[in-house]
């Protein structure tokens, strides 16, 4: 237990830390000396740490049933998802050996240690959908499925389909 005198002494020391320097302090260092003794610039902030990932069941896979690779289609494009050895559960539902689909449109794979982004190129099917209709402009497009867990984080190892390239006609 601290005594009153000890507390007063501690407060006195803390108060002295913020006081003006004594008059007999050493003269200020020359600019070159000051630069040598200056602290190094702060390190950049570390990259965000990867989040815990759910394990993929052995033998699990995801694939695009249709359209087929190289197929010519018209918009809207009906995309049917396939999944083996893994159940489908909506986002936010914690169940072992489940996940939900994310369709990557005209983009590469995201960071596997973070939640899959949500934008026009990373389409989420968090209600457990197993197919979708997409409005795509005429031209060549790539599609790839990536399964995410209840927090939209890819499994470990990630469950991703082959890339399917399609040609959308006007």
mmCIF file with all atom_site columns, C-alpha atoms in Angstrom:
data_model
loop_
_atom_site.group_PDB
_atom_site.id
_atom_site.type_symbol
_atom_site.label_atom_id
_atom_site.label_alt_id
_atom_site.label_comp_id
_atom_site.label_asym_id
_atom_site.label_entity_id
_atom_site.label_seq_id
_atom_site.pdbx_PDB_ins_code
_atom_site.Cartn_x
_atom_site.Cartn_y
_atom_site.Cartn_z
_atom_site.occupancy
_atom_site.B_iso_or_equiv
_atom_site.pdbx_formal_charge
_atom_site.auth_seq_id
_atom_site.auth_comp_id
_atom_site.auth_asym_id
_atom_site.auth_atom_id
_atom_site.pdbx_PDB_model_num
ATOM 1   C CA . UNK A 1 1   ? 0.000   0.000   0.000   1.00 0.00 ? 1   UNK A CA 1
ATOM 2   C CA . UNK A 1 2   ? 1.350   3.433   -0.923  1.00 0.00 ? 2   UNK A CA 1
ATOM 3   C CA . UNK A 1 3   ? 1.677   6.057   1.757   1.00 0.00 ? 3   UNK A CA 1
ATOM 4   C CA . UNK A 1 4   ? 0.647   9.653   1.330   1.00 0.00 ? 4   UNK A CA 1
ATOM 5   C CA . UNK A 1 5   ? 4.318   10.791  1.289   1.00 0.00 ? 5   UNK A CA 1
ATOM 6   C CA . UNK A 1 6   ? 5.148   8.339   -1.505  1.00 0.00 ? 6   UNK A CA 1
ATOM 7   C CA . UNK A 1 7   ? 2.217   9.602   -3.596  1.00 0.00 ? 7   UNK A CA 1
ATOM 8   C CA . UNK A 1 8   ? 3.268   13.225  -3.096  1.00 0.00 ? 8   UNK A CA 1
ATOM 9   C CA . UNK A 1 9   ? 6.830   12.326  -4.114  1.00 0.00 ? 9   UNK A CA 1
ATOM 10  C CA . UNK A 1 10  ? 5.554   10.586  -7.269  1.00 0.00 ? 10  UNK A CA 1
ATOM 11  C CA . UNK A 1 11  ? 3.399   13.574  -8.208  1.00 0.00 ? 11  UNK A CA 1
ATOM 12  C CA . UNK A 1 12  ? 6.376   15.868  -7.592  1.00 0.00 ? 12  UNK A CA 1
ATOM 13  C CA . UNK A 1 13  ? 8.586   13.838  -9.934  1.00 0.00 ? 13  UNK A CA 1
ATOM 14  C CA . UNK A 1 14  ? 5.896   13.802  -12.618 1.00 0.00 ? 14  UNK A CA 1
ATOM 15  C CA . UNK A 1 15  ? 5.401   17.558  -12.297 1.00 0.00 ? 15  UNK A CA 1
ATOM 16  C CA . UNK A 1 16  ? 9.150   18.126  -12.636 1.00 0.00 ? 16  UNK A CA 1
ATOM 17  C CA . UNK A 1 17  ? 9.201   16.210  -15.930 1.00 0.00 ? 17  UNK A CA 1
ATOM 18  C CA . UNK A 1 18  ? 7.170   18.955  -17.549 1.00 0.00 ? 18  UNK A CA 1
ATOM 19  C CA . UNK A 1 19  ? 9.108   21.904  -16.059 1.00 0.00 ? 19  UNK A CA 1
ATOM 20  C CA . UNK A 1 20  ? 11.560  24.212  -17.857 1.00 0.00 ? 20  UNK A CA 1
ATOM 21  C CA . UNK A 1 21  ? 15.157  22.960  -18.168 1.00 0.00 ? 21  UNK A CA 1
ATOM 22  C CA . UNK A 1 22  ? 17.644  24.062  -15.521 1.00 0.00 ? 22  UNK A CA 1
ATOM 23  C CA . UNK A 1 23  ? 19.837  27.092  -16.298 1.00 0.00 ? 23  UNK A CA 1
ATOM 24  C CA . UNK A 1 24  ? 23.037  25.072  -16.106 1.00 0.00 ? 24  UNK A CA 1
ATOM 25  C CA . UNK A 1 25  ? 21.961  22.774  -18.925 1.00 0.00 ? 25  UNK A CA 1
ATOM 26  C CA . UNK A 1 26  ? 24.383  22.119  -21.785 1.00 0.00 ? 26  UNK A CA 1
ATOM 27  C CA . UNK A 1 27  ? 24.192  24.574  -24.686 1.00 0.00 ? 27  UNK A CA 1
ATOM 28  C CA . UNK A 1 28  ? 22.026  23.576  -27.650 1.00 0.00 ? 28  UNK A CA 1
ATOM 29  C CA . UNK A 1 29  ? 23.692  21.236  -30.103 1.00 0.00 ? 29  UNK A CA 1
ATOM 30  C CA . UNK A 1 30  ? 24.791  22.556  -33.466 1.00 0.00 ? 30  UNK A CA 1
ATOM 31  C CA . UNK A 1 31  ? 22.422  21.696  -36.330 1.00 0.00 ? 31  UNK A CA 1
ATOM 32  C CA . UNK A 1 32  ? 24.649  18.841  -37.592 1.00 0.00 ? 32  UNK A CA 1
ATOM 33  C CA . UNK A 1 33  ? 24.865  17.350  -34.104 1.00 0.00 ? 33  UNK A CA 1
ATOM 34  C CA . UNK A 1 34  ? 21.113  17.772  -33.625 1.00 0.00 ? 34  UNK A CA 1
ATOM 35  C CA . UNK A 1 35  ? 20.405  15.886  -36.833 1.00 0.00 ? 35  UNK A CA 1
ATOM 36  C CA . UNK A 1 36  ? 22.571  12.994  -35.667 1.00 0.00 ? 36  UNK A CA 1
ATOM 37  C CA . UNK A 1 37  ? 20.763  12.751  -32.343 1.00 0.00 ? 37  UNK A CA 1
ATOM 38  C CA . UNK A 1 38  ? 17.247  13.300  -33.729 1.00 0.00 ? 38  UNK A CA 1
ATOM 39  C CA . UNK A 1 39  ? 15.001  10.255  -33.545 1.00 0.00 ? 39  UNK A CA 1
ATOM 40  C CA . UNK A 1 40  ? 14.504  8.293   -36.745 1.00 0.00 ? 40  UNK A CA 1
ATOM 41  C CA . UNK A 1 41  ? 11.296  8.994   -38.654 1.00 0.00 ? 41  UNK A CA 1
ATOM 42  C CA . UNK A 1 42  ? 8.353   6.882   -37.597 1.00 0.00 ? 42  UNK A CA 1
ATOM 43  C CA . UNK A 1 43  ? 7.969   3.561   -39.375 1.00 0.00 ? 43  UNK A CA 1
ATOM 44  C CA . UNK A 1 44  ? 4.947   3.239   -41.660 1.00 0.00 ? 44  UNK A CA 1
ATOM 45  C CA . UNK A 1 45  ? 1.941   1.596   -40.091 1.00 0.00 ? 45  UNK A CA 1
ATOM 46  C CA . UNK A 1 46  ? 1.976   -2.185  -40.532 1.00 0.00 ? 46  UNK A CA 1
ATOM 47  C CA . UNK A 1 47  ? -0.384  -3.739  -43.048 1.00 0.00 ? 47  UNK A CA 1
ATOM 48  C CA . UNK A 1 48  ? -3.643  -4.962  -41.527 1.00 0.00 ? 48  UNK A CA 1
ATOM 49  C CA . UNK A 1 49  ? -3.245  -8.383  -40.001 1.00 0.00 ? 49  UNK A CA 1
ATOM 50  C CA . UNK A 1 50  ? -4.950  -11.263 -41.708 1.00 0.00 ? 50  UNK A CA 1
ATOM 51  C CA . UNK A 1 51  ? -8.077  -12.485 -39.994 1.00 0.00 ? 51  UNK A CA 1
ATOM 52  C CA . UNK A 1 52  ? -8.665  -16.098 -38.891 1.00 0.00 ? 52  UNK A CA 1
ATOM 53  C CA . UNK A 1 53  ? -9.755  -18.293 -41.797 1.00 0.00 ? 53  UNK A CA 1
ATOM 54  C CA . UNK A 1 54  ? -12.119 -21.260 -41.712 1.00 0.00 ? 54  UNK A CA 1
ATOM 55  C CA . UNK A 1 55  ? -10.608 -24.530 -42.946 1.00 0.00 ? 55  UNK A CA 1
ATOM 56  C CA . UNK A 1 56  ? -11.786 -25.937 -46.263 1.00 0.00 ? 56  UNK A CA 1
ATOM 57  C CA . UNK A 1 57  ? -13.168 -29.466 -46.024 1.00 0.00 ? 57  UNK A CA 1
ATOM 58  C CA . UNK A 1 58  ? -11.005 -32.004 -47.797 1.00 0.00 ? 58  UNK A CA 1
ATOM 59  C CA . UNK A 1 59  ? -12.127 -32.455 -51.396 1.00 0.00 ? 59  UNK A CA 1
ATOM 60  C CA . UNK A 1 60  ? -14.254 -29.280 -51.467 1.00 0.00 ? 60  UNK A CA 1
ATOM 61  C CA . UNK A 1 61  ? -14.440 -27.348 -54.732 1.00 0.00 ? 61  UNK A CA 1
ATOM 62  C CA . UNK A 1 62  ? -16.438 -24.614 -56.426 1.00 0.00 ? 62  UNK A CA 1
ATOM 63  C CA . UNK A 1 63  ? -17.115 -24.259 -60.145 1.00 0.00 ? 63  UNK A CA 1
ATOM 64  C CA . UNK A 1 64  ? -19.231 -22.372 -62.667 1.00 0.00 ? 64  UNK A CA 1
ATOM 65  C CA . UNK A 1 65  ? -21.881 -24.672 -64.173 1.00 0.00 ? 65  UNK A CA 1
ATOM 66  C CA . UNK A 1 66  ? -22.813 -22.135 -66.839 1.00 0.00 ? 66  UNK A CA 1
ATOM 67  C CA . UNK A 1 67  ? -21.903 -20.272 -68.901 1.00 0.00 ? 67  UNK A CA 1
ATOM 68  C CA . UNK A 1 68  ? -19.107 -22.446 -70.227 1.00 0.00 ? 68  UNK A CA 1
ATOM 69  C CA . UNK A 1 69  ? -15.621 -21.126 -70.839 1.00 0.00 ? 69  UNK A CA 1
ATOM 70  C CA . UNK A 1 70  ? -15.458 -19.540 -74.310 1.00 0.00 ? 70  UNK A CA 1
ATOM 71  C CA . UNK A 1 71  ? -19.254 -19.331 -74.676 1.00 0.00 ? 71  UNK A CA 1
ATOM 72  C CA . UNK A 1 72  ? -20.911 -16.436 -76.501 1.00 0.00 ? 72  UNK A CA 1
ATOM 73  C CA . UNK A 1 73  ? -23.939 -15.104 -74.602 1.00 0.00 ? 73  UNK A CA 1
ATOM 74  C CA . UNK A 1 74  ? -26.297 -12.138 -74.452 1.00 0.00 ? 74  UNK A CA 1
ATOM 75  C CA . UNK A 1 75  ? -27.019 -9.930  -71.469 1.00 0.00 ? 75  UNK A CA 1
ATOM 76  C CA . UNK A 1 76  ? -28.418 -10.511 -68.933 1.00 0.00 ? 76  UNK A CA 1
ATOM 77  C CA . UNK A 1 77  ? -26.048 -13.437 -68.383 1.00 0.00 ? 77  UNK A CA 1
ATOM 78  C CA . UNK A 1 78  ? -27.354 -16.289 -66.245 1.00 0.00 ? 78  UNK A CA 1
ATOM 79  C CA . UNK A 1 79  ? -24.517 -17.663 -64.084 1.00 0.00 ? 79  UNK A CA 1
ATOM 80  C CA . UNK A 1 80  ? -25.089 -20.962 -62.250 1.00 0.00 ? 80  UNK A CA 1
ATOM 81  C CA . UNK A 1 81  ? -22.771 -21.867 -59.362 1.00 0.00 ? 81  UNK A CA 1
ATOM 82  C CA . UNK A 1 82  ? -21.612 -25.363 -58.417 1.00 0.00 ? 82  UNK A CA 1
ATOM 83  C CA . UNK A 1 83  ? -20.191 -26.548 -55.091 1.00 0.00 ? 83  UNK A CA 1
ATOM 84  C CA . UNK A 1 84  ? -18.881 -29.909 -53.838 1.00 0.00 ? 84  UNK A CA 1
ATOM 85  C CA . UNK A 1 85  ? -18.296 -31.116 -50.248 1.00 0.00 ? 85  UNK A CA 1
ATOM 86  C CA . UNK A 1 86  ? -19.289 -27.765 -48.739 1.00 0.00 ? 86  UNK A CA 1
ATOM 87  C CA . UNK A 1 87  ? -22.701 -26.515 -47.691 1.00 0.00 ? 87  UNK A CA 1
ATOM 88  C CA . UNK A 1 88  ? -24.159 -23.113 -48.497 1.00 0.00 ? 88  UNK A CA 1
ATOM 89  C CA . UNK A 1 89  ? -25.057 -20.855 -45.582 1.00 0.00 ? 89  UNK A CA 1
ATOM 90  C CA . UNK A 1 90  ? -25.946 -17.160 -45.617 1.00 0.00 ? 90  UNK A CA 1
ATOM 91  C CA . UNK A 1 91  ? -23.369 -14.609 -44.499 1.00 0.00 ? 91  UNK A CA 1
ATOM 92  C CA . UNK A 1 92  ? -23.350 -14.155 -40.743 1.00 0.00 ? 92  UNK A CA 1
ATOM 93  C CA . UNK A 1 93  ? -24.415 -17.752 -40.038 1.00 0.00 ? 93  UNK A CA 1
ATOM 94  C CA . UNK A 1 94  ? -21.641 -19.633 -38.246 1.00 0.00 ? 94  UNK A CA 1
ATOM 95  C CA . UNK A 1 95  ? -21.674 -23.308 -39.287 1.00 0.00 ? 95  UNK A CA 1
ATOM 96  C CA . UNK A 1 96  ? -18.745 -25.615 -39.938 1.00 0.00 ? 96  UNK A CA 1
ATOM 97  C CA . UNK A 1 97  ? -18.125 -26.655 -43.538 1.00 0.00 ? 97  UNK A CA 1
ATOM 98  C CA . UNK A 1 98  ? -20.296 -23.940 -45.077 1.00 0.00 ? 98  UNK A CA 1
ATOM 99  C CA . UNK A 1 99  ? -19.805 -20.718 -46.981 1.00 0.00 ? 99  UNK A CA 1
ATOM 100 C CA . UNK A 1 100 ? -21.413 -18.527 -49.610 1.00 0.00 ? 100 UNK A CA 1
ATOM 101 C CA . UNK A 1 101 ? -20.504 -17.484 -53.142 1.00 0.00 ? 101 UNK A CA 1
ATOM 102 C CA . UNK A 1 102 ? -18.766 -14.354 -54.395 1.00 0.00 ? 102 UNK A CA 1
ATOM 103 C CA . UNK A 1 103 ? -18.518 -13.784 -58.128 1.00 0.00 ? 103 UNK A CA 1
ATOM 104 C CA . UNK A 1 104 ? -15.421 -11.986 -59.364 1.00 0.00 ? 104 UNK A CA 1
ATOM 105 C CA . UNK A 1 105 ? -16.177 -10.149 -62.605 1.00 0.00 ? 105 UNK A CA 1
ATOM 106 C CA . UNK A 1 106 ? -13.261 -8.913  -64.727 1.00 0.00 ? 106 UNK A CA 1
ATOM 107 C CA . UNK A 1 107 ? -10.846 -8.874  -61.775 1.00 0.00 ? 107 UNK A CA 1
ATOM 108 C CA . UNK A 1 108 ? -8.178  -10.933 -60.081 1.00 0.00 ? 108 UNK A CA 1
ATOM 109 C CA . UNK A 1 109 ? -8.282  -12.559 -56.677 1.00 0.00 ? 109 UNK A CA 1
ATOM 110 C CA . UNK A 1 110 ? -8.493  -10.319 -53.586 1.00 0.00 ? 110 UNK A CA 1
ATOM 111 C CA . UNK A 1 111 ? -6.318  -10.576 -50.452 1.00 0.00 ? 111 UNK A CA 1
ATOM 112 C CA . UNK A 1 112 ? -7.139  -14.020 -49.041 1.00 0.00 ? 112 UNK A CA 1
ATOM 113 C CA . UNK A 1 113 ? -6.621  -12.924 -45.433 1.00 0.00 ? 113 UNK A CA 1
ATOM 114 C CA . UNK A 1 114 ? -9.270  -10.193 -45.484 1.00 0.00 ? 114 UNK A CA 1
ATOM 115 C CA . UNK A 1 115 ? -13.016 -10.030 -46.213 1.00 0.00 ? 115 UNK A CA 1
ATOM 116 C CA . UNK A 1 116 ? -13.800 -10.058 -49.919 1.00 0.00 ? 116 UNK A CA 1
ATOM 117 C CA . UNK A 1 117 ? -14.542 -6.482  -51.066 1.00 0.00 ? 117 UNK A CA 1
ATOM 118 C CA . UNK A 1 118 ? -18.023 -5.479  -52.171 1.00 0.00 ? 118 UNK A CA 1
ATOM 119 C CA . UNK A 1 119 ? -18.207 -3.600  -55.467 1.00 0.00 ? 119 UNK A CA 1
ATOM 120 C CA . UNK A 1 120 ? -19.193 -4.143  -59.111 1.00 0.00 ? 120 UNK A CA 1
ATOM 121 C CA . UNK A 1 121 ? -16.299 -6.558  -59.599 1.00 0.00 ? 121 UNK A CA 1
ATOM 122 C CA . UNK A 1 122 ? -16.824 -8.533  -56.354 1.00 0.00 ? 122 UNK A CA 1
ATOM 123 C CA . UNK A 1 123 ? -20.486 -9.529  -56.299 1.00 0.00 ? 123 UNK A CA 1
ATOM 124 C CA . UNK A 1 124 ? -21.659 -11.041 -52.990 1.00 0.00 ? 124 UNK A CA 1
ATOM 125 C CA . UNK A 1 125 ? -24.351 -13.693 -52.675 1.00 0.00 ? 125 UNK A CA 1
ATOM 126 C CA . UNK A 1 126 ? -24.646 -13.529 -48.905 1.00 0.00 ? 126 UNK A CA 1
ATOM 127 C CA . UNK A 1 127 ? -28.182 -14.904 -48.805 1.00 0.00 ? 127 UNK A CA 1
ATOM 128 C CA . UNK A 1 128 ? -26.905 -18.260 -50.037 1.00 0.00 ? 128 UNK A CA 1
ATOM 129 C CA . UNK A 1 129 ? -27.892 -17.843 -53.697 1.00 0.00 ? 129 UNK A CA 1
ATOM 130 C CA . UNK A 1 130 ? -26.561 -20.434 -56.133 1.00 0.00 ? 130 UNK A CA 1
ATOM 131 C CA . UNK A 1 131 ? -27.222 -18.571 -59.380 1.00 0.00 ? 131 UNK A CA 1
ATOM 132 C CA . UNK A 1 132 ? -27.520 -15.017 -60.647 1.00 0.00 ? 132 UNK A CA 1
ATOM 133 C CA . UNK A 1 133 ? -28.343 -12.878 -63.656 1.00 0.00 ? 133 UNK A CA 1
ATOM 134 C CA . UNK A 1 134 ? -25.777 -10.229 -64.516 1.00 0.00 ? 134 UNK A CA 1
ATOM 135 C CA . UNK A 1 135 ? -26.103 -7.235  -66.788 1.00 0.00 ? 135 UNK A CA 1
ATOM 136 C CA . UNK A 1 136 ? -22.817 -7.134  -68.695 1.00 0.00 ? 136 UNK A CA 1
ATOM 137 C CA . UNK A 1 137 ? -21.794 -4.770  -71.481 1.00 0.00 ? 137 UNK A CA 1
ATOM 138 C CA . UNK A 1 138 ? -20.975 -6.261  -74.870 1.00 0.00 ? 138 UNK A CA 1
ATOM 139 C CA . UNK A 1 139 ? -17.422 -7.564  -75.042 1.00 0.00 ? 139 UNK A CA 1
ATOM 140 C CA . UNK A 1 140 ? -15.151 -10.095 -73.391 1.00 0.00 ? 140 UNK A CA 1
ATOM 141 C CA . UNK A 1 141 ? -15.581 -10.737 -69.649 1.00 0.00 ? 141 UNK A CA 1
ATOM 142 C CA . UNK A 1 142 ? -14.043 -13.053 -67.074 1.00 0.00 ? 142 UNK A CA 1
ATOM 143 C CA . UNK A 1 143 ? -15.958 -14.737 -64.251 1.00 0.00 ? 143 UNK A CA 1
ATOM 144 C CA . UNK A 1 144 ? -14.587 -16.599 -61.240 1.00 0.00 ? 144 UNK A CA 1
ATOM 145 C CA . UNK A 1 145 ? -16.266 -17.862 -58.067 1.00 0.00 ? 145 UNK A CA 1
ATOM 146 C CA . UNK A 1 146 ? -14.654 -17.495 -54.648 1.00 0.00 ? 146 UNK A CA 1
ATOM 147 C CA . UNK A 1 147 ? -16.318 -18.946 -51.552 1.00 0.00 ? 147 UNK A CA 1
ATOM 148 C CA . UNK A 1 148 ? -16.282 -16.899 -48.358 1.00 0.00 ? 148 UNK A CA 1
ATOM 149 C CA . UNK A 1 149 ? -17.144 -17.858 -44.797 1.00 0.00 ? 149 UNK A CA 1
ATOM 150 C CA . UNK A 1 150 ? -19.730 -16.189 -42.580 1.00 0.00 ? 150 UNK A CA 1
ATOM 151 C CA . UNK A 1 151 ? -17.545 -13.036 -42.498 1.00 0.00 ? 151 UNK A CA 1
ATOM 152 C CA . UNK A 1 152 ? -16.831 -13.050 -46.279 1.00 0.00 ? 152 UNK A CA 1
ATOM 153 C CA . UNK A 1 153 ? -13.258 -14.286 -45.669 1.00 0.00 ? 153 UNK A CA 1
ATOM 154 C CA . UNK A 1 154 ? -11.966 -16.963 -48.077 1.00 0.00 ? 154 UNK A CA 1
ATOM 155 C CA . UNK A 1 155 ? -11.450 -20.439 -46.602 1.00 0.00 ? 155 UNK A CA 1
ATOM 156 C CA . UNK A 1 156 ? -8.013  -21.944 -46.046 1.00 0.00 ? 156 UNK A CA 1
ATOM 157 C CA . UNK A 1 157 ? -7.057  -23.121 -48.578 1.00 0.00 ? 157 UNK A CA 1
ATOM 158 C CA . UNK A 1 158 ? -9.266  -20.846 -50.688 1.00 0.00 ? 158 UNK A CA 1
ATOM 159 C CA . UNK A 1 159 ? -12.121 -22.395 -52.663 1.00 0.00 ? 159 UNK A CA 1
ATOM 160 C CA . UNK A 1 160 ? -12.119 -20.752 -56.076 1.00 0.00 ? 160 UNK A CA 1
ATOM 161 C CA . UNK A 1 161 ? -13.290 -21.828 -59.482 1.00 0.00 ? 161 UNK A CA 1
ATOM 162 C CA . UNK A 1 162 ? -11.386 -21.778 -62.716 1.00 0.00 ? 162 UNK A CA 1
ATOM 163 C CA . UNK A 1 163 ? -11.684 -18.481 -64.591 1.00 0.00 ? 163 UNK A CA 1
ATOM 164 C CA . UNK A 1 164 ? -14.404 -18.593 -67.252 1.00 0.00 ? 164 UNK A CA 1
ATOM 165 C CA . UNK A 1 165 ? -14.055 -16.195 -70.192 1.00 0.00 ? 165 UNK A CA 1
ATOM 166 C CA . UNK A 1 166 ? -17.227 -15.303 -72.072 1.00 0.00 ? 166 UNK A CA 1
ATOM 167 C CA . UNK A 1 167 ? -18.119 -13.053 -74.979 1.00 0.00 ? 167 UNK A CA 1
ATOM 168 C CA . UNK A 1 168 ? -21.240 -10.944 -74.502 1.00 0.00 ? 168 UNK A CA 1
ATOM 169 C CA . UNK A 1 169 ? -22.956 -10.023 -77.797 1.00 0.00 ? 169 UNK A CA 1
ATOM 170 C CA . UNK A 1 170 ? -25.134 -6.927  -78.132 1.00 0.00 ? 170 UNK A CA 1
#
